[in-house]
Short mmCIF file of C-alpha atoms in Angstrom, two decimals:
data_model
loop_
_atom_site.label_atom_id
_atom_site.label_comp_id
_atom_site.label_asym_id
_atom_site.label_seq_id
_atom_site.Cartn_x
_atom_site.Cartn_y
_atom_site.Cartn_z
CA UNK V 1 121.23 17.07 -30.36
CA UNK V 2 124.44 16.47 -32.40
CA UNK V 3 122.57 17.25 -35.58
CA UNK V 4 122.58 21.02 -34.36
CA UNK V 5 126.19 20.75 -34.25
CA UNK V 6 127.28 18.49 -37.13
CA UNK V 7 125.02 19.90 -39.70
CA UNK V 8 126.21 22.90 -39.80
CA UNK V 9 129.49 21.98 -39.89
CA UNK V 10 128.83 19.61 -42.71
CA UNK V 11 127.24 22.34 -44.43
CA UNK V 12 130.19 24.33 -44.28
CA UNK V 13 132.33 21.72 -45.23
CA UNK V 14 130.45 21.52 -48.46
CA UNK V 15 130.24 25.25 -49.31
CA UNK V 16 134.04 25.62 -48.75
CA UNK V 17 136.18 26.12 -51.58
CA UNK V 18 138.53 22.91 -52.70
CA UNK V 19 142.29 22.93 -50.91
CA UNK V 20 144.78 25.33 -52.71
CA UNK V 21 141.81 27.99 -53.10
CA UNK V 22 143.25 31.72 -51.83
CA UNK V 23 140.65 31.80 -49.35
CA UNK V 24 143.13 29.86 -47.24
CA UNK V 25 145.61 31.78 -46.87
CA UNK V 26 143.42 34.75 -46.97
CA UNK V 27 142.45 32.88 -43.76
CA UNK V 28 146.09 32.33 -42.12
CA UNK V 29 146.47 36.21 -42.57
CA UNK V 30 142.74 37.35 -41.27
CA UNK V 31 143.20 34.83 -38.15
CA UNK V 32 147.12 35.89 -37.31
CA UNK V 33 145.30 39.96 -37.38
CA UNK V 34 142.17 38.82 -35.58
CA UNK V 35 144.49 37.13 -32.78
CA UNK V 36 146.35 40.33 -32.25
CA UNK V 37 143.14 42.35 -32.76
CA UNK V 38 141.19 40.22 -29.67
CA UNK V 39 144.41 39.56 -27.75
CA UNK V 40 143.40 41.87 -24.40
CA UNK V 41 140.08 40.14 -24.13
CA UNK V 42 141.71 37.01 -24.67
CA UNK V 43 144.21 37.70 -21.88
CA UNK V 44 141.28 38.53 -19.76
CA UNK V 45 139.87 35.20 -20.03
CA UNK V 46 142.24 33.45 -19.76
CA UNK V 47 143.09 35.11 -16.53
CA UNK V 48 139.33 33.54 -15.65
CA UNK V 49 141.07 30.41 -16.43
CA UNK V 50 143.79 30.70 -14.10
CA UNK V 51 142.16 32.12 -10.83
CA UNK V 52 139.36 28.97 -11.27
CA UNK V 53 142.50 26.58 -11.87
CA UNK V 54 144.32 28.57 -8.60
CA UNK V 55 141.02 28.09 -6.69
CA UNK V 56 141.06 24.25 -7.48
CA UNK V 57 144.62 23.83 -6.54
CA UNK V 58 145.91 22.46 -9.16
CA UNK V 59 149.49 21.76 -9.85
CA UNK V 60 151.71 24.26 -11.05
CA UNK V 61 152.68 22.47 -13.86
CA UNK V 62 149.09 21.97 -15.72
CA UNK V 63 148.72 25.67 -14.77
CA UNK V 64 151.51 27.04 -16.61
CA UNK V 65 149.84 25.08 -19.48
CA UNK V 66 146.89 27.55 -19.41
CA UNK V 67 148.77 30.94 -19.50
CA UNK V 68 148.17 32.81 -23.16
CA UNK V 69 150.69 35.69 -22.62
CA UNK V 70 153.10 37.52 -25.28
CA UNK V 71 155.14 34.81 -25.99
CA UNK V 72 152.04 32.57 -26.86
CA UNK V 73 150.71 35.26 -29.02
CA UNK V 74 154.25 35.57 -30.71
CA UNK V 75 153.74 31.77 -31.14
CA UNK V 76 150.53 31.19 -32.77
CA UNK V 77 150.54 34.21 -35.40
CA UNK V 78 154.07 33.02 -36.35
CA UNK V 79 152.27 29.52 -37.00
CA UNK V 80 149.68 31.15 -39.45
CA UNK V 81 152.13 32.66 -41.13
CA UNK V 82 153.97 29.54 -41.67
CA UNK V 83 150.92 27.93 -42.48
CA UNK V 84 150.09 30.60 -45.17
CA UNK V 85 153.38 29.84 -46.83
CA UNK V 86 153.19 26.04 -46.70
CA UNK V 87 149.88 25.80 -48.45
CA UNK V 88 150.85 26.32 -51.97
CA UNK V 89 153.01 23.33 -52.26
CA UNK V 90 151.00 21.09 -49.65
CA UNK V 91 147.93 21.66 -51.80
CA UNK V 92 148.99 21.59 -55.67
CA UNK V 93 147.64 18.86 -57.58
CA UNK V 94 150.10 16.08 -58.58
CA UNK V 95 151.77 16.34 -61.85
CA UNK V 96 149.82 14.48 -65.07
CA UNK V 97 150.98 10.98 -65.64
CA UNK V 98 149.89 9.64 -69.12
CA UNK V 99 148.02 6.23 -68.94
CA UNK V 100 149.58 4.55 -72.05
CA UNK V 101 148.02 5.70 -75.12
CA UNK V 102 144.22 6.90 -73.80
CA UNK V 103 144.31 9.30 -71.27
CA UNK V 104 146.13 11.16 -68.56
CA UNK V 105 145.96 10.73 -64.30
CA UNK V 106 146.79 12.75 -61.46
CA UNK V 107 145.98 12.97 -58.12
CA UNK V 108 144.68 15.84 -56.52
CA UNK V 109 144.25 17.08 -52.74
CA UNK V 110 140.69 16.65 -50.99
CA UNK V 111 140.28 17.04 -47.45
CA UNK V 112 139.33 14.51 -44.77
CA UNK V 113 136.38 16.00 -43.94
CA UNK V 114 134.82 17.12 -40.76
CA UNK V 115 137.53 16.77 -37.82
CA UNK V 116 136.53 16.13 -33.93
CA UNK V 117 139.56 17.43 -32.02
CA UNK V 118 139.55 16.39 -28.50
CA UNK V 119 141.95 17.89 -25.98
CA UNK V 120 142.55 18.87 -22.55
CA UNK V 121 144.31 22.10 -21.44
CA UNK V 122 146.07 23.78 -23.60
CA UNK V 123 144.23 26.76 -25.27
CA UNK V 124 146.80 27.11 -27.75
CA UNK V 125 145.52 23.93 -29.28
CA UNK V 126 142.37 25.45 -29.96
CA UNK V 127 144.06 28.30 -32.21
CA UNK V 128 146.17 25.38 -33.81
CA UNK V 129 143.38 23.05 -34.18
CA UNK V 130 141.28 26.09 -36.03
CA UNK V 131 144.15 26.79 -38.22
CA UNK V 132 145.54 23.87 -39.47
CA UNK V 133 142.95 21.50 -40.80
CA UNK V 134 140.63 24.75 -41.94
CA UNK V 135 143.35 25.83 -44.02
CA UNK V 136 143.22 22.37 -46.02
CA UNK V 137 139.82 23.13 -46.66
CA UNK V 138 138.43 20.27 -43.66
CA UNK V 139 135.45 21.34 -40.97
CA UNK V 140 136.25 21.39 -37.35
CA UNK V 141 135.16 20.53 -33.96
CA UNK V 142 136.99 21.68 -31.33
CA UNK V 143 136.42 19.91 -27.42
CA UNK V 144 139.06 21.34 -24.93
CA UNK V 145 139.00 20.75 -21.39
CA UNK V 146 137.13 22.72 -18.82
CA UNK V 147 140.23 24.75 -17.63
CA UNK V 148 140.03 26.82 -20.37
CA UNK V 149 136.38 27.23 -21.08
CA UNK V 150 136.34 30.81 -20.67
CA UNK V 151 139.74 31.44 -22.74
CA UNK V 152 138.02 28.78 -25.74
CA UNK V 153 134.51 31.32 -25.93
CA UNK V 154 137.32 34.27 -27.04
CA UNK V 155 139.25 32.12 -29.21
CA UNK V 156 136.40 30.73 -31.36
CA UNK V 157 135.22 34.43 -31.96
CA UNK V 158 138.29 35.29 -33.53
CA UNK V 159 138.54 32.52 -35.45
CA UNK V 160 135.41 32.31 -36.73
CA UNK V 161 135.83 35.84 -37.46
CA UNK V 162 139.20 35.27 -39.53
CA UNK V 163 137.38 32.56 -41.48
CA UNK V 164 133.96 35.42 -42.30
CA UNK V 165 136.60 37.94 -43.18
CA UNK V 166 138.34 35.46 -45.42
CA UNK V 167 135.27 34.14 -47.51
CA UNK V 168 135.13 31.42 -45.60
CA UNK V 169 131.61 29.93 -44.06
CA UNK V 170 132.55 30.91 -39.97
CA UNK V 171 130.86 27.56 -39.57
CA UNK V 172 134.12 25.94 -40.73
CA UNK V 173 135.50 26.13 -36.97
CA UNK V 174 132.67 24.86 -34.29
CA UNK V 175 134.24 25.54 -30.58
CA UNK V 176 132.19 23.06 -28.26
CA UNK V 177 130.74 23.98 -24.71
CA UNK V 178 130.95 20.69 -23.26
CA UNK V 179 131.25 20.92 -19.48
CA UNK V 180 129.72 17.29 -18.73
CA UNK V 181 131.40 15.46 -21.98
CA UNK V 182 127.89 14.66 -22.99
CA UNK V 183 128.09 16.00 -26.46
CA UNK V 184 131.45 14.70 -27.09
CA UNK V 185 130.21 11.15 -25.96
CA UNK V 186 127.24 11.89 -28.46
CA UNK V 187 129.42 13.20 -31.44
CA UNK V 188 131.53 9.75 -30.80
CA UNK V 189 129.02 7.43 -31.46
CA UNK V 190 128.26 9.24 -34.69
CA UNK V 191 130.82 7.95 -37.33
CA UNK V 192 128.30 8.90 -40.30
CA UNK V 193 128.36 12.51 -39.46
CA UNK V 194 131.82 12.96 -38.07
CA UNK V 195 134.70 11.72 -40.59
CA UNK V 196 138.52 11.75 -38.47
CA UNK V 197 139.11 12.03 -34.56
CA UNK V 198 142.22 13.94 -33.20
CA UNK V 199 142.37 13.13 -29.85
CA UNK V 200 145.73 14.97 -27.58
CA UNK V 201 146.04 14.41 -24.14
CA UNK V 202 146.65 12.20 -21.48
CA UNK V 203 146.94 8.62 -22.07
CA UNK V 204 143.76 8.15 -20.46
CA UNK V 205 141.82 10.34 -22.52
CA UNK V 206 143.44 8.28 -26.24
CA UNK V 207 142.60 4.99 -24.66
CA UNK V 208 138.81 6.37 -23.98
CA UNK V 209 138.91 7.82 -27.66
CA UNK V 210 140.21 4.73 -29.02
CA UNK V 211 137.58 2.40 -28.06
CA UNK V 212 134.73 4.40 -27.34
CA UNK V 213 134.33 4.89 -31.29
CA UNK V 214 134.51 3.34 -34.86
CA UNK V 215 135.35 7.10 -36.26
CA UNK V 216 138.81 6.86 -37.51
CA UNK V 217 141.69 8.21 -35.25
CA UNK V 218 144.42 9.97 -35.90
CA UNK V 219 146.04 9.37 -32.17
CA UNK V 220 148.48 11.90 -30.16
CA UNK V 221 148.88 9.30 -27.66
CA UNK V 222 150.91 10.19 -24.34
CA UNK V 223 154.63 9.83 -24.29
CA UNK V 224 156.42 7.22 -22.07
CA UNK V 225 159.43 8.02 -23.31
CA UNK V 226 162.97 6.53 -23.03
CA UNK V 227 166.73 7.11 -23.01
CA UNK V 228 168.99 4.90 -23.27
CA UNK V 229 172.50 5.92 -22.33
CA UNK V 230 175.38 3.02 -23.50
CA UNK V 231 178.99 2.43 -21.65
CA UNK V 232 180.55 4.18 -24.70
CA UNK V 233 178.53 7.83 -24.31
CA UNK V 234 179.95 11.10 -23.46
CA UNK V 235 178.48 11.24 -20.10
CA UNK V 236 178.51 14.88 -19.77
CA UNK V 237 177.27 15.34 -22.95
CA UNK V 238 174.33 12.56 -22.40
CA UNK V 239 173.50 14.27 -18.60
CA UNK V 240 172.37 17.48 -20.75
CA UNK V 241 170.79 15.72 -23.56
CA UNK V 242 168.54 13.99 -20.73
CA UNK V 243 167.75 17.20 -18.57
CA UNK V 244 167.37 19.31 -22.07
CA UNK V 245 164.59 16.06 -23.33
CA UNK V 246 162.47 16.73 -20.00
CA UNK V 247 162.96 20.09 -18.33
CA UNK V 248 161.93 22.71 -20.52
CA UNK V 249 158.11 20.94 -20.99
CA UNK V 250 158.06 18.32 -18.82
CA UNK V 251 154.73 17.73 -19.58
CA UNK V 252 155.18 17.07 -23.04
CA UNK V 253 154.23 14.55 -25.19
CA UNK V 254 158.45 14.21 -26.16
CA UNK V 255 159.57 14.14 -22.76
CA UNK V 256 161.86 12.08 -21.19
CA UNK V 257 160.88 9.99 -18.67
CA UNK V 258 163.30 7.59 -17.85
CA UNK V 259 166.58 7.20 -18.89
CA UNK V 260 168.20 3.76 -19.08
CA UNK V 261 171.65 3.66 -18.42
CA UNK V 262 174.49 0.82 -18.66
CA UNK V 263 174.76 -0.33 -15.17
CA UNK V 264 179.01 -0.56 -15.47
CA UNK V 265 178.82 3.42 -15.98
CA UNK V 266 175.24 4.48 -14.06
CA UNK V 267 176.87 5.52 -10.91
CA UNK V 268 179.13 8.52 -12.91
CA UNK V 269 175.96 9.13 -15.32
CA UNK V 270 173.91 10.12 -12.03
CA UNK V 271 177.51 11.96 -10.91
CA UNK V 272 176.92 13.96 -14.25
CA UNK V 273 173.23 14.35 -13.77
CA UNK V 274 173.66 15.93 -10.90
CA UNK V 275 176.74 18.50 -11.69
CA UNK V 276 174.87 19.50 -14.79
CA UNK V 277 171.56 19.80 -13.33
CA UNK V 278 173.46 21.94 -10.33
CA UNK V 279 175.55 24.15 -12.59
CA UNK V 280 171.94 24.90 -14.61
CA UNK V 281 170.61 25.71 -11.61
CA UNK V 282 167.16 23.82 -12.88
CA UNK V 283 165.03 22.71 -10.06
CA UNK V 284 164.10 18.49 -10.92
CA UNK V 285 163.45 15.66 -8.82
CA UNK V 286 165.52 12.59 -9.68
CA UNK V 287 163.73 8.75 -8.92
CA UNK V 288 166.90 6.17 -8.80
CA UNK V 289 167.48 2.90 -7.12
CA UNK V 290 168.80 2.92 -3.54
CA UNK V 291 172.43 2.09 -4.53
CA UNK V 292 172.63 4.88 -7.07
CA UNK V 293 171.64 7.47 -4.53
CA UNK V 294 174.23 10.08 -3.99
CA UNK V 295 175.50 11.12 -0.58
CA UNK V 296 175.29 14.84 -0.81
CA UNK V 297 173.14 15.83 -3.88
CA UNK V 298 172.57 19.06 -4.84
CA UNK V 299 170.48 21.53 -3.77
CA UNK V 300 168.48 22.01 -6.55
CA UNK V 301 167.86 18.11 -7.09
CA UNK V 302 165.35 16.18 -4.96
CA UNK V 303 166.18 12.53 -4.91
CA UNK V 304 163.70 10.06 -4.25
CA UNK V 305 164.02 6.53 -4.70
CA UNK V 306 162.83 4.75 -7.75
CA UNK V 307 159.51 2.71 -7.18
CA UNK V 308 158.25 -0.25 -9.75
CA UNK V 309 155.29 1.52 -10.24
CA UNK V 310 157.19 4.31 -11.89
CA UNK V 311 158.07 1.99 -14.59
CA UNK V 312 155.27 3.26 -17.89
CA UNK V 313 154.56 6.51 -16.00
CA UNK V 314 154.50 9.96 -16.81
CA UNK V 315 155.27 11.94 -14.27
CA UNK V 316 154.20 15.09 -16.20
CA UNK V 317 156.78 17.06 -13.95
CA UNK V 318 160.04 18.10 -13.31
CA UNK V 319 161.00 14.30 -12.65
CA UNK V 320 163.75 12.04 -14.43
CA UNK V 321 163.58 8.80 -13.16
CA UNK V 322 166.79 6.56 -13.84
CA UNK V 323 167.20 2.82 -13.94
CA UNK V 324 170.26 0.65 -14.11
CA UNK V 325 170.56 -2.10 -17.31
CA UNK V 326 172.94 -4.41 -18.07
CA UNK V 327 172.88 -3.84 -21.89
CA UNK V 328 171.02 -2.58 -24.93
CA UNK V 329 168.77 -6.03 -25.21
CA UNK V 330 167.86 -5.32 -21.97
CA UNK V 331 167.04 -1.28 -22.70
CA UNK V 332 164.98 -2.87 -25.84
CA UNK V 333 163.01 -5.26 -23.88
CA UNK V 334 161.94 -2.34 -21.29
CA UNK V 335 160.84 -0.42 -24.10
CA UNK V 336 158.77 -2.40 -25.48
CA UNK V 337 157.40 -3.57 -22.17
CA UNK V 338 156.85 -0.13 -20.95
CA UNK V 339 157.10 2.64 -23.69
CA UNK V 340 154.50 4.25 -25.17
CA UNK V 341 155.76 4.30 -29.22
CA UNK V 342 155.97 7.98 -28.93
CA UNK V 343 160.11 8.70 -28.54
CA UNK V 344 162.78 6.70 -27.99
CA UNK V 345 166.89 7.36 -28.16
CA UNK V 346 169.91 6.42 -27.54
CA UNK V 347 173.59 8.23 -26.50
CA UNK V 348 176.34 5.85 -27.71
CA UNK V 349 179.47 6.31 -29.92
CA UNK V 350 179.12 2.35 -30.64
CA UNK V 351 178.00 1.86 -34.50
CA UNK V 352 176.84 -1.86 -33.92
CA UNK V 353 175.47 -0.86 -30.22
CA UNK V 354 173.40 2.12 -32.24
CA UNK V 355 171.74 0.10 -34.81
CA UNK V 356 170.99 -2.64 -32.81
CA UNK V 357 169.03 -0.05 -30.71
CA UNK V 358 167.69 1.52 -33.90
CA UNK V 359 166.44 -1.87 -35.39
CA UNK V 360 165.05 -2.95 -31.91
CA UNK V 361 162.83 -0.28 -30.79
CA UNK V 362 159.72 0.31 -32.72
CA UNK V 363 158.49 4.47 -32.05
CA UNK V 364 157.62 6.91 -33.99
CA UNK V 365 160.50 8.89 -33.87
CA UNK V 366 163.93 7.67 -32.52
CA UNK V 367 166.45 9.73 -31.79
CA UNK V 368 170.08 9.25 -31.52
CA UNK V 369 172.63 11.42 -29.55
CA UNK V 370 170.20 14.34 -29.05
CA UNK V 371 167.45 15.52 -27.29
CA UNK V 372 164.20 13.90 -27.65
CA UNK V 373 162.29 17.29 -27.78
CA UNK V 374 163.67 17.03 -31.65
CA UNK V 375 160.67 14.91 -31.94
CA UNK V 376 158.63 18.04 -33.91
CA UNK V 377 158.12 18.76 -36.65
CA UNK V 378 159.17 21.95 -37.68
CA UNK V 379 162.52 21.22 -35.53
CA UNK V 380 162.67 18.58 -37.99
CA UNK V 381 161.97 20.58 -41.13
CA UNK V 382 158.34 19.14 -42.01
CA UNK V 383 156.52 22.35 -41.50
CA UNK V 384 153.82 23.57 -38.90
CA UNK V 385 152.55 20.70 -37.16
CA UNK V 386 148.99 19.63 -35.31
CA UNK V 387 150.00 16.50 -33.22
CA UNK V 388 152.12 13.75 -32.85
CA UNK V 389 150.54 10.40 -34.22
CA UNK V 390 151.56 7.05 -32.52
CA UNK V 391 149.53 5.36 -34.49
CA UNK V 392 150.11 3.16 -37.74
CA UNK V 393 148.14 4.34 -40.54
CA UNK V 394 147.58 7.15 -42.74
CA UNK V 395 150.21 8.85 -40.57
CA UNK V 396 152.76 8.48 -37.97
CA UNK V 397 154.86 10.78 -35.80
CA UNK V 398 154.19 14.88 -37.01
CA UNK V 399 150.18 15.04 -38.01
CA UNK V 400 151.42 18.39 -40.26
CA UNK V 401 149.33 19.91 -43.48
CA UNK V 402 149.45 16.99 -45.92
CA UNK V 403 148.43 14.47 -43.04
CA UNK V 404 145.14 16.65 -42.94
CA UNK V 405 144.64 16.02 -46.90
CA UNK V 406 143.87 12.82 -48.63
CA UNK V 407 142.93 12.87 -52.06
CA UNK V 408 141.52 11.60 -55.87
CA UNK V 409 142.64 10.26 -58.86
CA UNK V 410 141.45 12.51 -61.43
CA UNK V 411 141.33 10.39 -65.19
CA UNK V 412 141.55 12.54 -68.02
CA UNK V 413 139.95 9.36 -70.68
CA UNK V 414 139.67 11.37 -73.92
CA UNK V 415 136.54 9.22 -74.29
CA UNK V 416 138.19 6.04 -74.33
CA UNK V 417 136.30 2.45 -73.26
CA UNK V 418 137.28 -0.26 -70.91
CA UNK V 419 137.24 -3.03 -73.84
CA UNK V 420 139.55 -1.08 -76.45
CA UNK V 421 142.23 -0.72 -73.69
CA UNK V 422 144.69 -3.18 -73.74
CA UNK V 423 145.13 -4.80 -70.06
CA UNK V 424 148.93 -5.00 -69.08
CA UNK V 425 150.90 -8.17 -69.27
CA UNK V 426 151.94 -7.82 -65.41
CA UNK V 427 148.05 -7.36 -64.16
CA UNK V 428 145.64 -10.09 -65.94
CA UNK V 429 141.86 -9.03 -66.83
CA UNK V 430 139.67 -10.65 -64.16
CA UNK V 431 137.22 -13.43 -65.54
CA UNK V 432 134.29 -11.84 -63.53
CA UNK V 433 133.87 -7.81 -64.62
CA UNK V 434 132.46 -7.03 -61.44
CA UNK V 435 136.13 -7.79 -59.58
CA UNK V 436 137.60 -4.79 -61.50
CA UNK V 437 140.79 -4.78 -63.69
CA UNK V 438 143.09 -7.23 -62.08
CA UNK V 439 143.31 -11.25 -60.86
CA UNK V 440 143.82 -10.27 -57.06
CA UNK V 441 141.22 -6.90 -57.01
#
């Protein structure tokens, strides 16, 4: 039953100190030591994870996904110590505003509440998805995919663990064995018990989320993301902003998928494509049209053609696909036909060409002349970061601390009463007290 699940999480939610408390980032330090502290039997399962994902033959690239070596380790306790020194200003109460003559407000952090994170196979989510909204003071619910169920059992411990040694109630971070999806189909149809949904994955697996529920969503929906490359670019310069946006984590949800070049200067953009990709020595496969196809391409390129079904795909691979346009009204309209409102951008040296491209295409994050793997936030200077949202409230593009916080008003009255107040001129009493203080409440 989900009530096994949720109510202790809901009962740790209310134990748990208010944001800003010291347990917090008593937490950050106790889960960065209890990483390093578990790390060999983390390492040996997750090598579980990777001999069952070996055995199932499957691709190379979800595989690498999996791995939780040094450098993730490096990764994840420099993230709770960024985390620990965030939280001070992310969780201070606003400053006091006086309220004309009677009183004082300000507003001050709460947290959403208890969090259902859904994700696939990344197990460095889990750590992320334990620190992040914990250290804001929410409840969470972690659901990762079945490729790293073994990896997940170690990684709860020692989070758990951080959050005991802290002061914190362990029951603050709830890692879910769900190898059928049956409980996270249950905890879905319970928005009274579970307060915010995080869903990252695939597209597939935010489109299920999205309308299997009325919980509210914060969505990391998949990236069909674009480039578009104008007559006026550097097209050197754009060839390694377009291998740099997909190559390094080309199953991310910032990478490039297909760049959309002017059709006057596509065949010397695939030219320069090619030469940089060669000279990086970076194996890729590259999906263009027929008549772009080179003669002789280089070894380390595979070049297949371009089909219309590739058109709103990610390849989640090593794959660029390229398409010839005869404008940027034309780059727009494929957008918004086939992108995903993740990450868009543009190479051009054209100011009118720019901000035509910039007013045009609605993502969250558009980039222009650089890579689109700037889409993050700390790259971007907004601290540690959970997701990328592509949706429209509460928050969109980097899901970081405050997104994890809403909060009250908190009226300091002095003991004054509604009737001795004087209503301003700009908002009108209502006629009928039970509409509240103005003529539109």
């Amino acid at each position: 039953m989900t009530s096994e699940i949720t109510g202790p999480a809901r009962s740790a939610l209310a134990d748990a100190p208010p944001p800003g408390d010291p347990a917090y980032q008593r937490y950050c330090r106790e889960l960065a030591a209890q990483l390093r502290h578990a790390w060999p039997a983390i390492r040996k399962a997750n090598a579980e994870d990777l001999a069952s994902a070996r055995r199932r033959r499957l691709p190379e690239t979800l595989v690498d996904r999996l791995v939780m070596g040094d450098a993730q380790l490096a990764y994840l306790t420099a993230l709770a110590d960024a985390v620990h020194d965030a939280l001070p200003a992310v969780t201070a109460p606003g400053p006091e505003i006086p309220i004309g003559a009677w009183g004082v407000r300000r507003q001050v952090p709460r947290p959403l509440g208890l969090v259902l994170m859904v994700y696939e196979a990344r197990p460095t989510v889990t750590v992320e998805g334990a620190l992040l909204p914990v250290s804001v003071g929410n409840a969470v619910l972690l659901r990762g995919g079945r490729e790293i169920a073994a990896s997940n059992v170690e990684l709860g411990a020692a989070c758990r663990q951080a959050a005991a040694l802290a002061g914190l109630p362990p029951d603050l971070v709830t890692v879910l064995d769900d190898p059928t999806r049956a409980t996270m189909r249950a905890l879905l149809a319970q928005p009274d018990s579970v307060d915010v949904l995080v869903p990252r994955g695939s597209p597939s697996l935010i489109d299920y989320c999205r309308t299997a529920t009325s919980i509210p969503v914060i969505a990391s929906g998949g990236g069909v993301n674009h480039l578009y490359v104008d007559d006026s670019a550097d097209l050197h310069s754009a060839a390694a902003i377009a291998l740099d946006s997909k190559l390094p984590d080309p199953t991310a949800c910032n990478a490039l998928e297909l760049v959309l070049v002017e059709e006057s200067v596509a065949p010397r953009f695939v030219a320069a494509l090619l030469d940089r990709a060669g000279r990086d020595g970076r194996s890729c496969v590259l999906r263009i049209p027929p008549e772009l196809a080179p003669a002789d391409p280089t070894g380390a390129v595979s070049v297949q053609p371009l089909e219309p079904h590739d058109l709103g795909r990610e390849f989640l691979d090593p794959t660029i696909g390229v398409l010839a346009v005869t404008g940027v009204d034309q780059a727009i309209a494929h957008i918004r036909r086939h992108g995903s409102g993740h990450t868009e951008g543009i190479v051009s040296t054209d100011r009118p060409t720019v901000d035509r491209f910039v007013a045009g295409v609605d993502a969250a994050t558009v980039v222009v002349n650089g890579s689109l793997r700037l889409h993050d936030g700390p790259t971007m200077g907004m601290g540690p970061e959970l997701s990328i949202s592509t949706g429209r409230l509460h928050v969109r593009g980097s899901v970081g601390l405050p997104a994890l916080l809403t909060s009250s008003w908190l009226v300091q009255a002095h003991g004054a009463l509604r009737d001795e107040v004087p209503t301003p001129a700009e908002a009108p009493r209502h006629p009928d007290p039970q509409m509240g203080g103005t003529a539109d409440a």
